[in-house]
Each structure stands twice: as C-alpha cells, then as structure tokens.
Tab-separated table of C-alpha atoms and ligand atoms in Angstrom:
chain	number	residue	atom	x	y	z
A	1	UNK	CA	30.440	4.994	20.925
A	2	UNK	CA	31.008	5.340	17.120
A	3	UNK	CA	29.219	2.390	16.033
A	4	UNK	CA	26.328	3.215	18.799
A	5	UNK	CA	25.820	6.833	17.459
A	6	UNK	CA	25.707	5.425	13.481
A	7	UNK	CA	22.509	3.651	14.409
A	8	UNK	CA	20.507	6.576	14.570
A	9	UNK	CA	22.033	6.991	10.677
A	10	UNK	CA	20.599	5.471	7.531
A	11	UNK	CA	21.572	2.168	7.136
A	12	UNK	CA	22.581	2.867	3.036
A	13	UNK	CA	24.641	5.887	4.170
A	14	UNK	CA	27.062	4.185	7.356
A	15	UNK	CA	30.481	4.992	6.013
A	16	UNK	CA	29.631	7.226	3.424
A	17	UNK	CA	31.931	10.157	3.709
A	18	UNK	CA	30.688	12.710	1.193
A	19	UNK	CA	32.141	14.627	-1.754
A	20	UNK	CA	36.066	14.797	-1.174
A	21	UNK	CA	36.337	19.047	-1.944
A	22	UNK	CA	39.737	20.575	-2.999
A	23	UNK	CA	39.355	22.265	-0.164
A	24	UNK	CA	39.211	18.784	2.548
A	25	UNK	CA	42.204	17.783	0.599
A	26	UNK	CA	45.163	17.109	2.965
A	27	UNK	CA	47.846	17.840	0.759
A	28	UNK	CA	50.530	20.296	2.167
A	29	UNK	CA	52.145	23.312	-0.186
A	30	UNK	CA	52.326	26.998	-0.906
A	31	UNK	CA	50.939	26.994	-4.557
A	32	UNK	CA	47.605	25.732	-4.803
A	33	UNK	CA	46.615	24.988	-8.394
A	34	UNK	CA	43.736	22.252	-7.362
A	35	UNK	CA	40.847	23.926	-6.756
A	36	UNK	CA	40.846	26.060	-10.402
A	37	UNK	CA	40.550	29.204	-8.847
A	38	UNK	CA	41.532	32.479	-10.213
A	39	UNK	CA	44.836	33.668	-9.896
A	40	UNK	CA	44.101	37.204	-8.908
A	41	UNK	CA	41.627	38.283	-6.200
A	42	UNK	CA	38.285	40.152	-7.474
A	43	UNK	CA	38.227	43.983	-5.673
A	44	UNK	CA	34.702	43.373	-5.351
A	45	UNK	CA	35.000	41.066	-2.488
A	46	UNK	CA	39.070	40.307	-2.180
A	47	UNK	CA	39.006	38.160	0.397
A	48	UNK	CA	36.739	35.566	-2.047
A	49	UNK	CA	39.427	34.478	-4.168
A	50	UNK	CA	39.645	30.782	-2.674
A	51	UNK	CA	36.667	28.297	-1.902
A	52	UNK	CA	36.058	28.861	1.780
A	53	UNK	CA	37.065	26.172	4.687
A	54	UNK	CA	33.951	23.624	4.452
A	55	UNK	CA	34.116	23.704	8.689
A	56	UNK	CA	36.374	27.280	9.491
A	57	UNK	CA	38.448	26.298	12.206
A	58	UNK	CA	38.192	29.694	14.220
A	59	UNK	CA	34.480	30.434	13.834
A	60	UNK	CA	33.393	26.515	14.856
A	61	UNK	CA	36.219	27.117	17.854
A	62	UNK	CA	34.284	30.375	19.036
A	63	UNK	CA	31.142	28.643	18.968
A	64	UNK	CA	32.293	25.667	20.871
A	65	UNK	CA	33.673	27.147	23.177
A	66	UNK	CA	30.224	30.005	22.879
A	67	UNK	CA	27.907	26.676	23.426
A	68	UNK	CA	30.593	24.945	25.744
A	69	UNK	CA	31.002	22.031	24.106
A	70	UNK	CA	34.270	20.464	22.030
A	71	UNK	CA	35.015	21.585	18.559
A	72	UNK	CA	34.533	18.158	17.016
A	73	UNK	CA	30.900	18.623	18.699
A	74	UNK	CA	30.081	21.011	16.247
A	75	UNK	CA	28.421	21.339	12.596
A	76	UNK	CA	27.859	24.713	11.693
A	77	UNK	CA	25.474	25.588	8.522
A	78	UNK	CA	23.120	27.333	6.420
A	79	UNK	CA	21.320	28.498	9.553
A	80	UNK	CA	19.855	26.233	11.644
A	81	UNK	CA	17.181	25.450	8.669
A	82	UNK	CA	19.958	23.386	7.425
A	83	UNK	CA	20.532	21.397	10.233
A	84	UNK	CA	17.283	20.236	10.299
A	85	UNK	CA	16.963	19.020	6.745
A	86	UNK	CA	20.727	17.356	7.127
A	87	UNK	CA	19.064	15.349	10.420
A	88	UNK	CA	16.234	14.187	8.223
A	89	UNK	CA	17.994	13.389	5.219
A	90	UNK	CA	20.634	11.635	7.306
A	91	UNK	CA	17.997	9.444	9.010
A	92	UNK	CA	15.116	9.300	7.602
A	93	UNK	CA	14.697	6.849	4.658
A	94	UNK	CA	12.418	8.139	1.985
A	95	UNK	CA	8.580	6.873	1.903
A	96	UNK	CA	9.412	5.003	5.160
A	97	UNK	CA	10.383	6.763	8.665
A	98	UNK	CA	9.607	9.307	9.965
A	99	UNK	CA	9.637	12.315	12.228
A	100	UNK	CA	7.639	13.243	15.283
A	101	UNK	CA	6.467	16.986	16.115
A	102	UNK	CA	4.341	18.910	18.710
A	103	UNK	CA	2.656	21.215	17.499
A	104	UNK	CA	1.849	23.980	16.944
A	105	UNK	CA	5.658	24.482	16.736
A	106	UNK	CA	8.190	25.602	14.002
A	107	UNK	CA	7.145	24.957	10.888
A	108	UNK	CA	10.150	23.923	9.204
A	109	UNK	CA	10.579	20.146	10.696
A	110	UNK	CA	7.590	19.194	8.648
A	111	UNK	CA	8.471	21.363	5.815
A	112	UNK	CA	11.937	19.350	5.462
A	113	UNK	CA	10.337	16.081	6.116
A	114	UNK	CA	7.982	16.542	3.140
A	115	UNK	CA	10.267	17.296	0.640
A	116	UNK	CA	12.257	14.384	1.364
A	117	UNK	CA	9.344	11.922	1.649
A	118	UNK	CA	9.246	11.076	5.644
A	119	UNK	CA	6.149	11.400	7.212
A	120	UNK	CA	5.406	13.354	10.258
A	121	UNK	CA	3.820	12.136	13.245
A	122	UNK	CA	1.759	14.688	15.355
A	123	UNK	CA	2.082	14.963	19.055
A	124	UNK	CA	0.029	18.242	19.761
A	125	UNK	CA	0.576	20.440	22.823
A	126	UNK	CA	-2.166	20.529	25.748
A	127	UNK	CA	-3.191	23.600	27.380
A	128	UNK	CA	-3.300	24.236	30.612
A	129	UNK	CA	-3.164	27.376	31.706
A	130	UNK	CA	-1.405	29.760	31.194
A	131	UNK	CA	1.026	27.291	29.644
A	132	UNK	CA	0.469	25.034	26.347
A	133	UNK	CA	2.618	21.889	27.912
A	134	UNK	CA	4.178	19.089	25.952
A	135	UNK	CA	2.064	15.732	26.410
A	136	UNK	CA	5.120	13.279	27.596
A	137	UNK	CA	3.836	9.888	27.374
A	138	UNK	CA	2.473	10.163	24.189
A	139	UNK	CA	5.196	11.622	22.876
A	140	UNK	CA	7.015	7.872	23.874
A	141	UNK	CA	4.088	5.968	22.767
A	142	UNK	CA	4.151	7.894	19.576
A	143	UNK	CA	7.279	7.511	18.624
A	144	UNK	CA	7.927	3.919	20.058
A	145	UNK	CA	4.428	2.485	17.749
A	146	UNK	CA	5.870	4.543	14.625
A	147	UNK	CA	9.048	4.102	12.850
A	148	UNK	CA	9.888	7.574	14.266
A	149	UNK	CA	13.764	8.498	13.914
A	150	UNK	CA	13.843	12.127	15.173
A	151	UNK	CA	11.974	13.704	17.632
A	152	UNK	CA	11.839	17.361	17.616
A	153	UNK	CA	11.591	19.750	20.320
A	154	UNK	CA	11.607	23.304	20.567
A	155	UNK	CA	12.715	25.294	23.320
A	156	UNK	CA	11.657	27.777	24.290
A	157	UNK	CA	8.890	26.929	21.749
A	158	UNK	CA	8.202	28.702	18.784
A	159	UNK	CA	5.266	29.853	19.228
A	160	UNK	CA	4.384	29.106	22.387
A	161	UNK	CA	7.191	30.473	24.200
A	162	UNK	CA	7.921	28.535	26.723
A	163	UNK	CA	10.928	26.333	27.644
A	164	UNK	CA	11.001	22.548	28.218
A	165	UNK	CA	12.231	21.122	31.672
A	166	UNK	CA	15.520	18.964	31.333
A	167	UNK	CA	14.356	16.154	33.133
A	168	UNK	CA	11.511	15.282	30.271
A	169	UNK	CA	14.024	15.918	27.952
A	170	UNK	CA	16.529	13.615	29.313
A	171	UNK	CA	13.732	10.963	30.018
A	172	UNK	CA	12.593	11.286	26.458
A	173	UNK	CA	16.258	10.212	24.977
A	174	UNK	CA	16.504	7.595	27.163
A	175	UNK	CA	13.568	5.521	26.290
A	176	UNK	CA	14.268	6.242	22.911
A	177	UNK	CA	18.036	5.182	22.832
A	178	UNK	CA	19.132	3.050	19.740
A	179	UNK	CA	15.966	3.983	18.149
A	180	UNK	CA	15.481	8.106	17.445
A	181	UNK	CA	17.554	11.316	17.713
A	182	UNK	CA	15.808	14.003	20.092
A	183	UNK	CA	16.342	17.242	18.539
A	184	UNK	CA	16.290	20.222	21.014
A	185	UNK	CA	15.910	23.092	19.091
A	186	UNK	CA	17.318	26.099	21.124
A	187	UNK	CA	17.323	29.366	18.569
A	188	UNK	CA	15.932	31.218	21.111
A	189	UNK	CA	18.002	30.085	24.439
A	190	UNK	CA	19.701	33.071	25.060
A	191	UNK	CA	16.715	34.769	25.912
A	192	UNK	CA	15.514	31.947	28.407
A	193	UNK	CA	16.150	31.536	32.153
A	194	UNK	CA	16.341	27.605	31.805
A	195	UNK	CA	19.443	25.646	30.940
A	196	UNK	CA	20.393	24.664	28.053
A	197	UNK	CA	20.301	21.453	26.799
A	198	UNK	CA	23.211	20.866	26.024
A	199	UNK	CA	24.448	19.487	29.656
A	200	UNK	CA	22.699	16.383	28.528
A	201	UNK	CA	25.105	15.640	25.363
A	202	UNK	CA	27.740	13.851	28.398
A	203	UNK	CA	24.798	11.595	29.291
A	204	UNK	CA	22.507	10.962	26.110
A	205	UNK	CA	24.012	10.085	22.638
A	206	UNK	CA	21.042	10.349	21.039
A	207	UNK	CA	20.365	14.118	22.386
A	208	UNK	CA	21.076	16.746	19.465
A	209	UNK	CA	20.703	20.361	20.059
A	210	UNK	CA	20.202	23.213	17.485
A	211	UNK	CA	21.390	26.405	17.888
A	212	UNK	CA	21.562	30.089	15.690
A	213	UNK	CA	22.668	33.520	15.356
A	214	UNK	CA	19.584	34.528	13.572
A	215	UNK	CA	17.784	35.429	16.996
A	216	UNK	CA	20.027	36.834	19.885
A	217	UNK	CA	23.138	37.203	17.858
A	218	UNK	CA	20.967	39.879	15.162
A	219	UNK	CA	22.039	38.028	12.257
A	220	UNK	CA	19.277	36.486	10.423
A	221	UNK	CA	20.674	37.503	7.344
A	222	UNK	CA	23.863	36.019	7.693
A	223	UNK	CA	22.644	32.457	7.592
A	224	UNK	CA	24.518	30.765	10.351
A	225	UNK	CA	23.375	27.904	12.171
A	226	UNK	CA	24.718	24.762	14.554
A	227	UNK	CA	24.214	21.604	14.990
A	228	UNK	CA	25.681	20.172	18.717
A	229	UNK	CA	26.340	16.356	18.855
A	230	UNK	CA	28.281	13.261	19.146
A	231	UNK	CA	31.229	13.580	16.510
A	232	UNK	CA	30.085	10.542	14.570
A	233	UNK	CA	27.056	12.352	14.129
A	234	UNK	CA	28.823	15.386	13.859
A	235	UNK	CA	31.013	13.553	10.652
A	236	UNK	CA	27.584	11.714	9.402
A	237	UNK	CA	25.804	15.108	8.802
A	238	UNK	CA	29.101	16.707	7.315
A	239	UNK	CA	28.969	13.658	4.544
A	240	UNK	CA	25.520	15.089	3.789
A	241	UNK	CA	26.066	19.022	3.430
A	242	UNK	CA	26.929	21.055	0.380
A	243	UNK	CA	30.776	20.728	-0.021
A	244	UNK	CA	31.243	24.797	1.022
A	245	UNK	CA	28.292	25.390	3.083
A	246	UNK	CA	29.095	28.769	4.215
A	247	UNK	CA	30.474	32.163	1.850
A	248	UNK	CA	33.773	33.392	3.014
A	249	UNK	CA	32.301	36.836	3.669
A	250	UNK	CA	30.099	35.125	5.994
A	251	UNK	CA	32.578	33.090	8.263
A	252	UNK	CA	34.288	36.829	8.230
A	253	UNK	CA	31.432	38.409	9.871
A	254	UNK	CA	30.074	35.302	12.132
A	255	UNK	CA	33.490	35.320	13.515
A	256	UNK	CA	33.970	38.500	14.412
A	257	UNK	CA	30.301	38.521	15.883
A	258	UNK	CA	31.446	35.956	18.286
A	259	UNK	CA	34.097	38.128	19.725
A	260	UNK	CA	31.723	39.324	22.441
A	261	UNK	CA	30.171	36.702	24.951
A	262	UNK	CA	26.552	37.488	23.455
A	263	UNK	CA	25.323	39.979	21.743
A	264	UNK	CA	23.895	43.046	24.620
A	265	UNK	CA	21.165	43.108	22.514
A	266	UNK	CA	19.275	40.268	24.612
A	267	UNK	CA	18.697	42.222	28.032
A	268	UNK	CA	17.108	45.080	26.992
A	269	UNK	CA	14.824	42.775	24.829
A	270	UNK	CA	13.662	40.584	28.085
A	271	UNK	CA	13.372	43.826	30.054
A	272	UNK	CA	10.670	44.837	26.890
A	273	UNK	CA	9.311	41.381	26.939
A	274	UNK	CA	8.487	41.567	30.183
A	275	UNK	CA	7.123	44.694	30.150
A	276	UNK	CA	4.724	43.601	27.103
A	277	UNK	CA	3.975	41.004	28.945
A	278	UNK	CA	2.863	43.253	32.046
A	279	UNK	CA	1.041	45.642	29.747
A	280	UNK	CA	-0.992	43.260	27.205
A	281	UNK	CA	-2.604	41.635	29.878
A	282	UNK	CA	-4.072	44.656	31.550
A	283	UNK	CA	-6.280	45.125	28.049
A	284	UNK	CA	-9.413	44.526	27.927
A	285	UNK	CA	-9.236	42.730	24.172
A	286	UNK	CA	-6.375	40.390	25.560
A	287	UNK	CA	-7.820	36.808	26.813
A	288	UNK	CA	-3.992	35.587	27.534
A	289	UNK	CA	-0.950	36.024	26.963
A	290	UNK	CA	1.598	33.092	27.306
A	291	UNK	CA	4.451	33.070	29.218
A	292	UNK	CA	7.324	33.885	26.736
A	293	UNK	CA	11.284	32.645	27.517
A	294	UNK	CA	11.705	34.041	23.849
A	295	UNK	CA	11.934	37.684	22.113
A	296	UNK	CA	8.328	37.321	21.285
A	297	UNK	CA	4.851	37.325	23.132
A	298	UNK	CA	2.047	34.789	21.773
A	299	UNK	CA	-1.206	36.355	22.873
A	300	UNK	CA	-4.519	35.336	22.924
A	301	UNK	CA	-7.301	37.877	21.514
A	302	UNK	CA	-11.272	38.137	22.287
A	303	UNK	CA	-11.030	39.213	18.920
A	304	UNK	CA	-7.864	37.827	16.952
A	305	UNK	CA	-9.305	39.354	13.529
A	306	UNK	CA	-9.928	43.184	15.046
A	307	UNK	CA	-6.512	43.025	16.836
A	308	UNK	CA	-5.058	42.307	13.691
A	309	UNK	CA	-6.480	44.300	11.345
A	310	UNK	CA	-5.928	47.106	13.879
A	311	UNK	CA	-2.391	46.466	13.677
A	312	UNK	CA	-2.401	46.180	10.022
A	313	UNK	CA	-3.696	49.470	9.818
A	314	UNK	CA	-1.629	51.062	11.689
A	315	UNK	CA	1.642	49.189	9.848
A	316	UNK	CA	2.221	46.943	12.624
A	317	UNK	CA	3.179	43.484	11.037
A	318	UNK	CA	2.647	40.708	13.222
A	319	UNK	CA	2.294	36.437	13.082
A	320	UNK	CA	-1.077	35.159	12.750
A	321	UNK	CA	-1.338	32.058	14.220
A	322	UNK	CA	-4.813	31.209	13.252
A	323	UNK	CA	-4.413	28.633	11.204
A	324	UNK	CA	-3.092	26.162	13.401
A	325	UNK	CA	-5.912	23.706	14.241
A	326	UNK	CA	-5.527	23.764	17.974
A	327	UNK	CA	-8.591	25.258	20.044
A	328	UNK	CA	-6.124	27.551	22.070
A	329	UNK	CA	-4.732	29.118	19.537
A	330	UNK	CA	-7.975	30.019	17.553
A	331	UNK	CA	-7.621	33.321	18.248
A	332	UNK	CA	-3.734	33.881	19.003
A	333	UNK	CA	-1.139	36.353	17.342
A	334	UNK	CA	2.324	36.115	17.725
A	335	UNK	CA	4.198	39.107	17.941
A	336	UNK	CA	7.724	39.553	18.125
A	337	UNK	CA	9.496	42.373	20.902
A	338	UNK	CA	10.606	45.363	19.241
A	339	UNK	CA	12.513	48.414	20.254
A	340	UNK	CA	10.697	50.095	23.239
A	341	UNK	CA	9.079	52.920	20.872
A	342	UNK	CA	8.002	49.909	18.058
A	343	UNK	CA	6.437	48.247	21.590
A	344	UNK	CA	4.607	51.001	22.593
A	345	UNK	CA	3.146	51.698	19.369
A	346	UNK	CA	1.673	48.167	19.409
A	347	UNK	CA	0.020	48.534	23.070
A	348	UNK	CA	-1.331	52.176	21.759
A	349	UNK	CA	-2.761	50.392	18.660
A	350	UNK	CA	-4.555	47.775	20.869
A	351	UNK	CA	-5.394	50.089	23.932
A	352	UNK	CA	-7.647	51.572	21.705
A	353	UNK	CA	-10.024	48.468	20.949
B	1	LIG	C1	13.928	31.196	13.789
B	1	LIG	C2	13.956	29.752	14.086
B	1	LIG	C3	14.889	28.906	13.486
B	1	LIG	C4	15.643	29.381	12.274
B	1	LIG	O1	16.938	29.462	12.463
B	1	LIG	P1	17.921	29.832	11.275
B	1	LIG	O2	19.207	29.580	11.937
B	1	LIG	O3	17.670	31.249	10.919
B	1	LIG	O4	17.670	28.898	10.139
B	1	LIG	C5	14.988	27.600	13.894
B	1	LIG	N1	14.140	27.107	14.820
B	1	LIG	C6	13.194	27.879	15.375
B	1	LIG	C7	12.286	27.299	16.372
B	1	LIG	C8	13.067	29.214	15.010
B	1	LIG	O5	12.079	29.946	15.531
C-alpha cells in the first residue's frame, strides 16, 4: 500500500519528511530545555507556555473516532482551507499538473491551485431540474486527457446544495487509480441525509475526504479542519504543513467541542431549512429553489438584483452568486439558514416583492 498511495505524491517530495520540530522530537525527560521556551507561563494565556503537539493526540482521537475512521487516518489543520492547499502542494508540480473542478463550487480549490501555479480544469455542473447534477463522463475524460492529479468534489455542494451519490464517487476513483486523488469535500455532511464518504476509504486509496468544524460544529472561528486518508498520505501531507499548525488554545476548545456526538445545533437548522425551503417557493419572485442537504438554500430569483437589494435594505446579508458564468445561476442567491426569527425576516423581506 505505501508505495501505491506515494504515487499520487510529487515525485521530488517521496520521502521527504518535513521540518524535524522540538516538539516531534522523541527524546524522553522531565526538563525540557530544547524548544527555547520560557521558563514561566504568561497569565495571559497560561496554558501557552510550550509549542503545542504538531498532531494532539486526544483531539485527532475524538475526531477519528467522530468520522469513524483510525487515528493514523487523520490530518487535522488550519480548517479545512488548509487541507486543500497541502493536497495541491503535495501533488501538484508547479506550471505543470493540475486540478479538476465542477463548478460553480467552492471557490477555494482554484484559489489554492493558482497561487501555487497548477492549472485548473473545468468540469461545469448541468442542470436539470430541480437539481444542478455533476456531468460523470466528462469528469473521466477530463481528467484522464489532462495531467489532472486531484479531483475535487463537494458534497453536499457548495452552492448548489446537493449531495453526490456514492456509487459515482466510487466509480470516479476507480478509473482514476494510480493517476489522481478524488477529494470529497464534506464540510457540510452533518446536515445531509446521504452517507458519508468516507465508507469508501476501505475500498479506494485514492479517495480523500475533507471534513470541518466551521459548519455544524459552530466554530468557524476556531480554524479546525481534517483531512481523512491513507496514512502514507496522511504522513505525506504532515511533511508539508507548518511545523505547529494549530494554537494550543485552539486544540483546548476543539477538544472539548468534541465531547458531544455533534453539536444539537444541526436539527433545528434542517427543520428551518426545510421550512425555507417550503416557504420560498410559494413566492411569487422565486423561479427555484434547489434542493439543499446543507445549512443554506440556493434560490433562483425572477429578479436576482430586486431580491437583493431588498434584502440589503432591510440588513439582510446574503451570497450573490451572479457572477458565476453558468446560465442557471444567472439570477441565483445563496442564502445561508438562520435562527427561525433571522428566517422569517428574510421571507417577510421577499413576500413583499
Ligand atoms: C465552508 C467551506 C469550507 C471551509 O472550511 P474551513 O474548515 O472553515 O476552512 C470548505 N469547503 C467548503 C465546500 C465550504 O463551504
């Protein structure tokens, strides 16, 4: 398996293992005078004194066992932002591969890709409604006639909001084994009725599946992300990250956060979604509105520019999504759930066109 799974990594970085922190040190003792720390804790934050663990060994247990998956299965991050530029920078070489998108999706996978010089093929979705679908076979042929190293997926999609079937998935990696990575970007699972992908890690080496507390967990500040893969991969990545990726104040709070299964915040947001869903398309100045597996609602307007600048007006912020170049989304806002008074507000603003 090892040498199978370093395929998928750039040839110039097999065996590289990274900066060697006083903190991955194996050394055993009780006075640690190797990392030039100070010798007396700050009152300001105490518990800061020492660099923190570059993997903590409790919080990446909780979410192993959160994602059910195996510890050594795990990188955890700088939000799941960072997995995504580790994956490119990790395969991709510079000013020659590249990565393959659907859009409109996230915006981030090019973003990355950019800055590090890959290019990025486009595989855009198809409508058919009420769903924008994924077009499968040229998602294959695209990434088979390109030197294509990562494929990424989103689901459910941001922002079309709906969630990829397994099968495709599954399909997708195997046509593409020993030549790409298919990233399944999950940030907003928990909030989904379909499975995760992650039951296809046993099967597919070259599956890789993103996950975050930004979204269910209520903690986009904290800046916690995973990435769940094959522990060569898993080691590859870590050779590529910032020697203390997370701050010790953060690991404190992510690991309490996982105490509880999942945060209860996530039913009472479906039960809203839902009910957004049910109310926008009873008004007249809503075309569509897409079936959503996510905490947000991408709806299509007769009028995208009145709806907003209705909203606007009355100090609703929502996403435009005008500028993607895709005929069903000309006139499409994305707008995340809210509390049940924030959601009302936005149906009361738009009853009224
Ligand atoms: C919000 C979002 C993320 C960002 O996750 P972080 O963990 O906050 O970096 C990743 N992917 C998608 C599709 C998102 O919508």
């Amino acid at each position: 398996m090892e040498a199978r799974v370093s395929q998928y990594v750039r040839s110039d970085l097999r065996g590289f293992t990274g900066y060697a922190s006083a903190r991955t040190s194996t050394q055993a003792g009780t006075i640690w005078l190797n990392a030039n720390e100070a010798p007396q804790e700050n009152p300001a934050a105490p518990t800061a004194r020492r660099y923190p663990s570059p993997q903590p060994p409790e919080l990446v247990q909780r979410l192993a066992a959160y994602y059910r998956v195996l510890p050594n299965q795990v990188l955890v991050g700088r939000g799941s932002d960072e997995g995504i530029d580790l994956l490119i920078r990790a395969t991709c070489h510079a000013r020659q591969d590249a990565i393959l998108v659907c859009p409109p999706t996230f915006g981030m996978y090019e973003v990355s890709a950019t800055i590090h010089g890959a290019a990025t093929v486009k595989v855009p979705y198809a409508y058919h409604h009420p769903n924008a679908l994924i077009d499968w076979p040229a998602v294959v042929k695209a990434a088979l006639t390109n030197p294509v190293k990562l494929v990424f997926l989103c689901s459910p999609g941001n922002p079309t909001g709906n969630s990829l079937a397994l099968n495709h998935v599954a399909n997708v990696a195997r046509t593409l084994e020993g030549k790409a990575l298919v990233v399944v970007d999950e940030a907003y699972q928990e909030f989904a009725r379909s499975p995760s992908a992650v039951s296809l890690l046993a099967e597919h080496e070259n599956v890789v599946v993103l996950r975050t507390l930004s979204k269910a967990f209520g903690l986009a500040g904290l800046r916690v992300g995973s990435v769940i893969a094959a522990p060569e991969l898993v080691q590859a990545l870590r050779a590529c990250q910032a020697p203390y990726p997370l701050p010790e104040l953060v690991i404190e709070a992510a690991t309490n956060a996982l105490q509880q299964e999942a945060w209860p915040n996530v039913q009472p947001v479906i039960a809203e979604r839902q009910r957004m869903e049910q109310e926008l398309s009873k008004l007249p100045c809503v075309e569509a509105v897409f079936p959503s597996e996510a905490n947000f609602v991408l709806v299509r307007f007769a009028n995208s520019d009145q709806a907003f600048a209705a909203l606007q007006q009355a100090g609703i912020v929502v996403r435009d999504q005008r500028y993607h170049p895709y005929e069903f989304m000309a006139n499409a806002l994305r707008i995340t759930i809210g509390t049940k008074e924030q959601n009302t507000e936005v149906l009361a603003c738009l009853e009224a066109l």
